[in-house]
């Protein structure tokens, strides 16, 4: 057994089931999304001293001033993406890597960018050790997207974006969907943009959420 992988006990599995019931009550109805969240042990993405918080429906600090998103938010954004097997997805804001693993369980080919070097270093080693070597992690600035692997079927931004970065729109396939929490202040509006075949965008808003800010440029290797 790999000592780096924490245990997934019956207690954790039980707590996860309760979390899924809770998400259902809060209006998450896509069974595939709920099944993926029941499969991935969220406590693996926490420091071992905080395991008891892993199945509460709350965000939680993961170091470098960042947080793992609230389970409801992960479920909500994932639902909006309407993932189909084999789709190429770009995530901005790897953080703990949890959201990226949920997308991978749904059959997506995930490319994910993180600007904090310490978080990138951690997920770059940790995700393969959990069996998620298909998730490709990058240290970079999500405002620029990831042109080397473009275009993408779908994109998800998991930090509060003050505006929609043009490179993301450029790197989206026709009929592609971008899910992005928009707003420069405390509260953001969850927004989807669908790229139409003529290159224009159809925009929809889905309510208020709170994210840590999307910051420009990579952090300086710390
Ligand atoms: N999806 C994550 C949630 C992370 S919180 C998870 O499942 O745990 C948002 C993350 O976005 C933070 O780690 C933050 O460092 C990162 N971030 C902020 N601005 C960024 C940018 N311009 N490019 C890439 N990552 C960014």
mmCIF file of C-alpha atoms and ligand atoms in Angstrom:
data_model
loop_
_atom_site.group_PDB
_atom_site.id
_atom_site.type_symbol
_atom_site.label_atom_id
_atom_site.label_comp_id
_atom_site.label_asym_id
_atom_site.label_seq_id
_atom_site.Cartn_x
_atom_site.Cartn_y
_atom_site.Cartn_z
ATOM 1 C CA UNK A 1 0.000 0.000 0.000
ATOM 2 C CA UNK A 2 1.167 3.523 -0.774
ATOM 3 C CA UNK A 3 1.674 5.235 2.614
ATOM 4 C CA UNK A 4 1.037 8.649 0.985
ATOM 5 C CA UNK A 5 -2.607 7.721 0.322
ATOM 6 C CA UNK A 6 -4.893 8.223 3.325
ATOM 7 C CA UNK A 7 -7.427 5.548 4.251
ATOM 8 C CA UNK A 8 -11.004 5.668 3.047
ATOM 9 C CA UNK A 9 -12.767 4.110 6.031
ATOM 10 C CA UNK A 10 -16.415 3.050 6.411
ATOM 11 C CA UNK A 11 -16.890 6.178 8.502
ATOM 12 C CA UNK A 12 -15.642 8.399 5.680
ATOM 13 C CA UNK A 13 -17.811 6.552 3.152
ATOM 14 C CA UNK A 14 -20.828 7.007 5.440
ATOM 15 C CA UNK A 15 -20.165 10.729 5.860
ATOM 16 C CA UNK A 16 -19.818 11.028 2.089
ATOM 17 C CA UNK A 17 -23.234 9.417 1.564
ATOM 18 C CA UNK A 18 -24.750 11.961 3.970
ATOM 19 C CA UNK A 19 -23.050 14.797 2.087
ATOM 20 C CA UNK A 20 -24.540 13.508 -1.195
ATOM 21 C CA UNK A 21 -28.028 13.393 0.397
ATOM 22 C CA UNK A 22 -27.480 16.947 1.588
ATOM 23 C CA UNK A 23 -26.485 18.086 -1.938
ATOM 24 C CA UNK A 24 -29.591 16.404 -3.359
ATOM 25 C CA UNK A 25 -31.754 18.299 -0.842
ATOM 26 C CA UNK A 26 -30.061 21.525 -1.920
ATOM 27 C CA UNK A 27 -31.125 20.887 -5.527
ATOM 28 C CA UNK A 28 -28.233 19.014 -7.166
ATOM 29 C CA UNK A 29 -30.091 16.463 -9.272
ATOM 30 C CA UNK A 30 -27.612 15.149 -11.871
ATOM 31 C CA UNK A 31 -27.009 11.565 -10.776
ATOM 32 C CA UNK A 32 -23.657 11.281 -12.574
ATOM 33 C CA UNK A 33 -22.305 14.322 -10.761
ATOM 34 C CA UNK A 34 -23.511 12.996 -7.394
ATOM 35 C CA UNK A 35 -22.016 9.562 -8.157
ATOM 36 C CA UNK A 36 -18.637 11.107 -9.011
ATOM 37 C CA UNK A 37 -18.684 13.067 -5.747
ATOM 38 C CA UNK A 38 -19.571 9.925 -3.825
ATOM 39 C CA UNK A 39 -16.622 8.162 -5.438
ATOM 40 C CA UNK A 40 -13.841 10.707 -4.751
ATOM 41 C CA UNK A 41 -12.800 10.847 -1.059
ATOM 42 C CA UNK A 42 -12.773 14.609 -0.372
ATOM 43 C CA UNK A 43 -10.812 14.036 2.843
ATOM 44 C CA UNK A 44 -7.806 12.931 0.736
ATOM 45 C CA UNK A 45 -7.462 16.621 -0.222
ATOM 46 C CA UNK A 46 -7.286 17.821 3.397
ATOM 47 C CA UNK A 47 -4.417 17.827 5.893
ATOM 48 C CA UNK A 48 -4.914 14.751 8.087
ATOM 49 C CA UNK A 49 -5.528 16.916 11.161
ATOM 50 C CA UNK A 50 -8.692 18.367 9.594
ATOM 51 C CA UNK A 51 -10.325 15.197 8.246
ATOM 52 C CA UNK A 52 -13.510 15.703 10.276
ATOM 53 C CA UNK A 53 -14.331 18.852 8.268
ATOM 54 C CA UNK A 54 -14.053 17.153 4.873
ATOM 55 C CA UNK A 55 -17.725 16.133 4.585
ATOM 56 C CA UNK A 56 -19.298 19.362 5.765
ATOM 57 C CA UNK A 57 -20.743 21.464 2.954
ATOM 58 C CA UNK A 58 -18.194 24.249 3.417
ATOM 59 C CA UNK A 59 -15.046 25.563 1.751
ATOM 60 C CA UNK A 60 -11.841 24.885 3.718
ATOM 61 C CA UNK A 61 -8.284 26.353 3.766
ATOM 62 C CA UNK A 62 -5.690 24.356 1.781
ATOM 63 C CA UNK A 63 -2.640 26.595 2.331
ATOM 64 C CA UNK A 64 -1.180 29.545 0.383
ATOM 65 C CA UNK A 65 -4.278 31.555 1.422
ATOM 66 C CA UNK A 66 -6.501 29.394 -0.845
ATOM 67 C CA UNK A 67 -9.492 27.133 -0.245
ATOM 68 C CA UNK A 68 -10.985 23.907 -1.556
ATOM 69 C CA UNK A 69 -14.427 24.944 -2.886
ATOM 70 C CA UNK A 70 -17.622 24.090 -1.032
ATOM 71 C CA UNK A 71 -19.023 20.717 -2.218
ATOM 72 C CA UNK A 72 -22.281 22.408 -3.320
ATOM 73 C CA UNK A 73 -20.267 24.799 -5.505
ATOM 74 C CA UNK A 74 -18.235 21.941 -7.031
ATOM 75 C CA UNK A 75 -21.466 20.059 -7.785
ATOM 76 C CA UNK A 76 -23.167 23.183 -9.191
ATOM 77 C CA UNK A 77 -20.298 24.132 -11.517
ATOM 78 C CA UNK A 78 -19.874 20.507 -12.621
ATOM 79 C CA UNK A 79 -23.589 20.265 -13.474
ATOM 80 C CA UNK A 80 -23.346 23.405 -15.591
ATOM 81 C CA UNK A 81 -20.478 21.863 -17.589
ATOM 82 C CA UNK A 82 -22.639 18.889 -18.736
ATOM 83 C CA UNK A 83 -19.540 16.722 -19.182
ATOM 84 C CA UNK A 84 -19.557 13.963 -21.762
ATOM 85 C CA UNK A 85 -16.918 11.222 -21.800
ATOM 86 C CA UNK A 86 -13.736 12.162 -23.639
ATOM 87 C CA UNK A 87 -14.313 15.922 -23.606
ATOM 88 C CA UNK A 88 -11.268 18.149 -23.179
ATOM 89 C CA UNK A 89 -11.711 20.453 -20.207
ATOM 90 C CA UNK A 90 -9.572 23.355 -19.026
ATOM 91 C CA UNK A 91 -9.776 24.247 -15.327
ATOM 92 C CA UNK A 92 -8.394 27.553 -14.014
ATOM 93 C CA UNK A 93 -7.458 27.222 -10.328
ATOM 94 C CA UNK A 94 -6.295 23.663 -9.535
ATOM 95 C CA UNK A 95 -6.136 24.407 -5.798
ATOM 96 C CA UNK A 96 -6.355 21.049 -4.007
ATOM 97 C CA UNK A 97 -7.062 19.145 -7.238
ATOM 98 C CA UNK A 98 -10.448 17.910 -5.980
ATOM 99 C CA UNK A 99 -12.589 19.509 -8.713
ATOM 100 C CA UNK A 100 -10.169 18.231 -11.377
ATOM 101 C CA UNK A 101 -10.559 14.653 -10.056
ATOM 102 C CA UNK A 102 -14.371 14.919 -10.123
ATOM 103 C CA UNK A 103 -14.160 15.940 -13.803
ATOM 104 C CA UNK A 104 -11.771 13.047 -14.509
ATOM 105 C CA UNK A 105 -14.170 10.544 -12.891
ATOM 106 C CA UNK A 106 -16.858 11.849 -15.270
ATOM 107 C CA UNK A 107 -14.580 10.840 -18.158
ATOM 108 C CA UNK A 108 -13.139 14.264 -19.059
ATOM 109 C CA UNK A 109 -9.563 14.816 -20.216
ATOM 110 C CA UNK A 110 -8.599 17.489 -17.715
ATOM 111 C CA UNK A 111 -5.967 20.222 -18.107
ATOM 112 C CA UNK A 112 -5.704 22.368 -14.986
ATOM 113 C CA UNK A 113 -3.695 25.527 -14.229
ATOM 114 C CA UNK A 114 -2.581 26.862 -10.832
ATOM 115 C CA UNK A 115 -0.668 30.118 -10.206
ATOM 116 C CA UNK A 116 0.558 29.206 -6.673
ATOM 117 C CA UNK A 117 3.784 27.207 -7.010
ATOM 118 C CA UNK A 118 3.371 25.351 -3.705
ATOM 119 C CA UNK A 119 -0.126 24.135 -4.651
ATOM 120 C CA UNK A 120 1.011 23.175 -8.162
ATOM 121 C CA UNK A 121 3.961 21.175 -6.729
ATOM 122 C CA UNK A 122 1.639 19.364 -4.348
ATOM 123 C CA UNK A 123 -1.055 18.324 -6.865
ATOM 124 C CA UNK A 124 1.537 17.513 -9.521
ATOM 125 C CA UNK A 125 2.800 14.702 -7.259
ATOM 126 C CA UNK A 126 -0.364 13.876 -5.337
ATOM 127 C CA UNK A 127 -2.891 13.346 -8.158
ATOM 128 C CA UNK A 128 -0.811 10.620 -9.885
ATOM 129 C CA UNK A 129 -0.333 8.909 -6.503
ATOM 130 C CA UNK A 130 -4.159 8.701 -6.208
ATOM 131 C CA UNK A 131 -4.389 7.134 -9.682
ATOM 132 C CA UNK A 132 -5.357 10.390 -11.459
ATOM 133 C CA UNK A 133 -2.333 10.599 -13.758
ATOM 134 C CA UNK A 134 -4.697 11.481 -16.628
ATOM 135 C CA UNK A 135 -5.191 14.946 -15.058
ATOM 136 C CA UNK A 136 -2.527 17.253 -16.532
ATOM 137 C CA UNK A 137 -1.410 19.951 -14.072
ATOM 138 C CA UNK A 138 0.276 23.224 -15.112
ATOM 139 C CA UNK A 139 1.967 26.064 -13.211
ATOM 140 C CA UNK A 140 0.814 29.244 -14.937
ATOM 141 C CA UNK A 141 -1.529 32.193 -15.192
ATOM 142 C CA UNK A 142 -5.064 31.168 -16.059
ATOM 143 C CA UNK A 143 -5.787 34.614 -17.514
ATOM 144 C CA UNK A 144 -3.757 33.408 -20.512
ATOM 145 C CA UNK A 145 -5.496 30.030 -20.749
ATOM 146 C CA UNK A 146 -3.377 27.152 -22.033
ATOM 147 C CA UNK A 147 -2.888 27.758 -25.765
ATOM 148 C CA UNK A 148 -0.576 24.764 -26.280
ATOM 149 C CA UNK A 149 -3.477 22.319 -25.868
ATOM 150 C CA UNK A 150 -6.351 24.470 -27.197
ATOM 151 C CA UNK A 151 -9.131 24.302 -28.267
ATOM 152 C CA UNK A 152 -11.181 22.957 -25.336
ATOM 153 C CA UNK A 153 -14.730 21.588 -25.288
ATOM 154 C CA UNK A 154 -15.469 23.238 -21.943
ATOM 155 C CA UNK A 155 -13.761 25.453 -19.361
ATOM 156 C CA UNK A 156 -14.288 25.994 -15.651
ATOM 157 C CA UNK A 157 -12.870 28.887 -13.640
ATOM 158 C CA UNK A 158 -12.783 28.200 -9.879
ATOM 159 C CA UNK A 159 -11.649 31.662 -8.720
ATOM 160 C CA UNK A 160 -13.549 34.983 -8.791
ATOM 161 C CA UNK A 161 -12.860 36.623 -12.137
ATOM 162 C CA UNK A 162 -13.290 40.428 -12.353
ATOM 163 C CA UNK A 163 -13.865 40.065 -16.130
ATOM 164 C CA UNK A 164 -13.902 37.348 -18.803
ATOM 165 C CA UNK A 165 -10.346 36.858 -20.096
ATOM 166 C CA UNK A 166 -10.329 36.989 -23.931
ATOM 167 C CA UNK A 167 -7.794 34.122 -24.279
ATOM 168 C CA UNK A 168 -10.305 31.768 -22.642
ATOM 169 C CA UNK A 169 -13.004 32.692 -25.183
ATOM 170 C CA UNK A 170 -10.480 32.289 -28.024
ATOM 171 C CA UNK A 171 -9.446 28.816 -26.807
ATOM 172 C CA UNK A 172 -13.015 27.492 -26.578
ATOM 173 C CA UNK A 173 -14.401 25.250 -29.351
ATOM 174 C CA UNK A 174 -17.599 26.267 -31.177
ATOM 175 C CA UNK A 175 -20.551 25.030 -29.055
ATOM 176 C CA UNK A 176 -18.136 25.007 -26.084
ATOM 177 C CA UNK A 177 -19.170 26.184 -22.619
ATOM 178 C CA UNK A 178 -17.257 28.411 -20.183
ATOM 179 C CA UNK A 179 -18.392 28.358 -16.527
ATOM 180 C CA UNK A 180 -17.030 31.368 -14.635
ATOM 181 C CA UNK A 181 -17.904 33.181 -11.375
ATOM 182 C CA UNK A 182 -17.858 36.857 -12.375
ATOM 183 C CA UNK A 183 -17.368 39.787 -10.007
ATOM 184 C CA UNK A 184 -14.567 41.778 -8.435
ATOM 185 C CA UNK A 185 -16.095 42.030 -4.948
ATOM 186 C CA UNK A 186 -17.205 39.672 -2.142
ATOM 187 C CA UNK A 187 -19.935 37.972 -4.122
ATOM 188 C CA UNK A 188 -19.790 36.737 -7.703
ATOM 189 C CA UNK A 189 -22.438 35.750 -10.241
ATOM 190 C CA UNK A 190 -22.053 32.243 -11.610
ATOM 191 C CA UNK A 191 -22.103 32.761 -15.352
ATOM 192 C CA UNK A 192 -22.062 30.456 -18.375
ATOM 193 C CA UNK A 193 -21.046 31.452 -21.877
ATOM 194 C CA UNK A 194 -21.785 29.179 -24.812
ATOM 195 C CA UNK A 195 -19.827 29.843 -27.978
ATOM 196 C CA UNK A 196 -22.181 29.730 -30.960
ATOM 197 C CA UNK A 197 -21.047 28.525 -34.402
ATOM 198 C CA UNK A 198 -20.901 32.139 -35.699
ATOM 199 C CA UNK A 199 -18.395 32.978 -32.926
ATOM 200 C CA UNK A 200 -20.867 34.968 -30.801
ATOM 201 C CA UNK A 201 -21.698 34.008 -27.194
ATOM 202 C CA UNK A 202 -24.918 33.174 -25.391
ATOM 203 C CA UNK A 203 -24.738 34.252 -21.768
ATOM 204 C CA UNK A 204 -26.691 32.959 -18.744
ATOM 205 C CA UNK A 205 -26.510 33.799 -15.037
ATOM 206 C CA UNK A 206 -27.038 31.249 -12.255
ATOM 207 C CA UNK A 207 -27.014 33.045 -8.912
ATOM 208 C CA UNK A 208 -24.553 34.258 -6.288
ATOM 209 C CA UNK A 209 -21.423 32.429 -5.081
ATOM 210 C CA UNK A 210 -18.237 33.324 -3.188
ATOM 211 C CA UNK A 211 -14.749 32.492 -4.453
ATOM 212 C CA UNK A 212 -11.164 33.510 -3.662
ATOM 213 C CA UNK A 213 -9.968 36.072 -6.244
ATOM 214 C CA UNK A 214 -8.461 35.176 -9.605
ATOM 215 C CA UNK A 215 -5.079 36.951 -9.533
ATOM 216 C CA UNK A 216 -2.911 37.993 -12.464
ATOM 217 C CA UNK A 217 0.490 36.382 -13.169
ATOM 218 C CA UNK A 218 2.100 33.364 -11.529
ATOM 219 C CA UNK A 219 3.204 33.624 -7.895
ATOM 220 C CA UNK A 220 6.992 33.858 -7.499
ATOM 221 C CA UNK A 221 7.825 30.225 -6.848
ATOM 222 C CA UNK A 222 6.715 30.224 -3.200
HETATM 223 N N1 LIG B 1 -10.705 23.976 -7.879
HETATM 224 C C1 LIG B 1 -10.076 24.097 -6.592
HETATM 225 C C2 LIG B 1 -10.527 25.352 -5.850
HETATM 226 C C3 LIG B 1 -9.384 26.241 -5.729
HETATM 227 S S1 LIG B 1 -9.604 27.863 -5.095
HETATM 228 C C4 LIG B 1 -10.257 22.849 -5.749
HETATM 229 O O1 LIG B 1 -10.979 21.927 -6.182
HETATM 230 O O2 LIG B 1 -9.648 22.745 -4.682
HETATM 231 C C5 LIG B 1 -9.034 28.799 -6.482
HETATM 232 C C6 LIG B 1 -7.616 28.556 -6.925
HETATM 233 O O3 LIG B 1 -7.388 29.406 -8.048
HETATM 234 C C7 LIG B 1 -6.533 28.915 -5.892
HETATM 235 O O4 LIG B 1 -5.727 27.801 -5.669
HETATM 236 C C8 LIG B 1 -5.775 30.066 -6.553
HETATM 237 O O5 LIG B 1 -4.379 30.073 -6.262
HETATM 238 C C9 LIG B 1 -6.040 29.790 -8.025
HETATM 239 N N2 LIG B 1 -5.870 30.954 -8.908
HETATM 240 C C10 LIG B 1 -6.184 32.265 -8.672
HETATM 241 N N3 LIG B 1 -5.883 33.028 -9.747
HETATM 242 C C11 LIG B 1 -5.364 32.182 -10.695
HETATM 243 C C12 LIG B 1 -4.848 32.363 -12.020
HETATM 244 N N4 LIG B 1 -4.789 33.567 -12.599
HETATM 245 N N5 LIG B 1 -4.397 31.273 -12.688
HETATM 246 C C13 LIG B 1 -4.438 30.044 -12.130
HETATM 247 N N6 LIG B 1 -4.898 29.806 -10.868
HETATM 248 C C14 LIG B 1 -5.362 30.860 -10.172
#
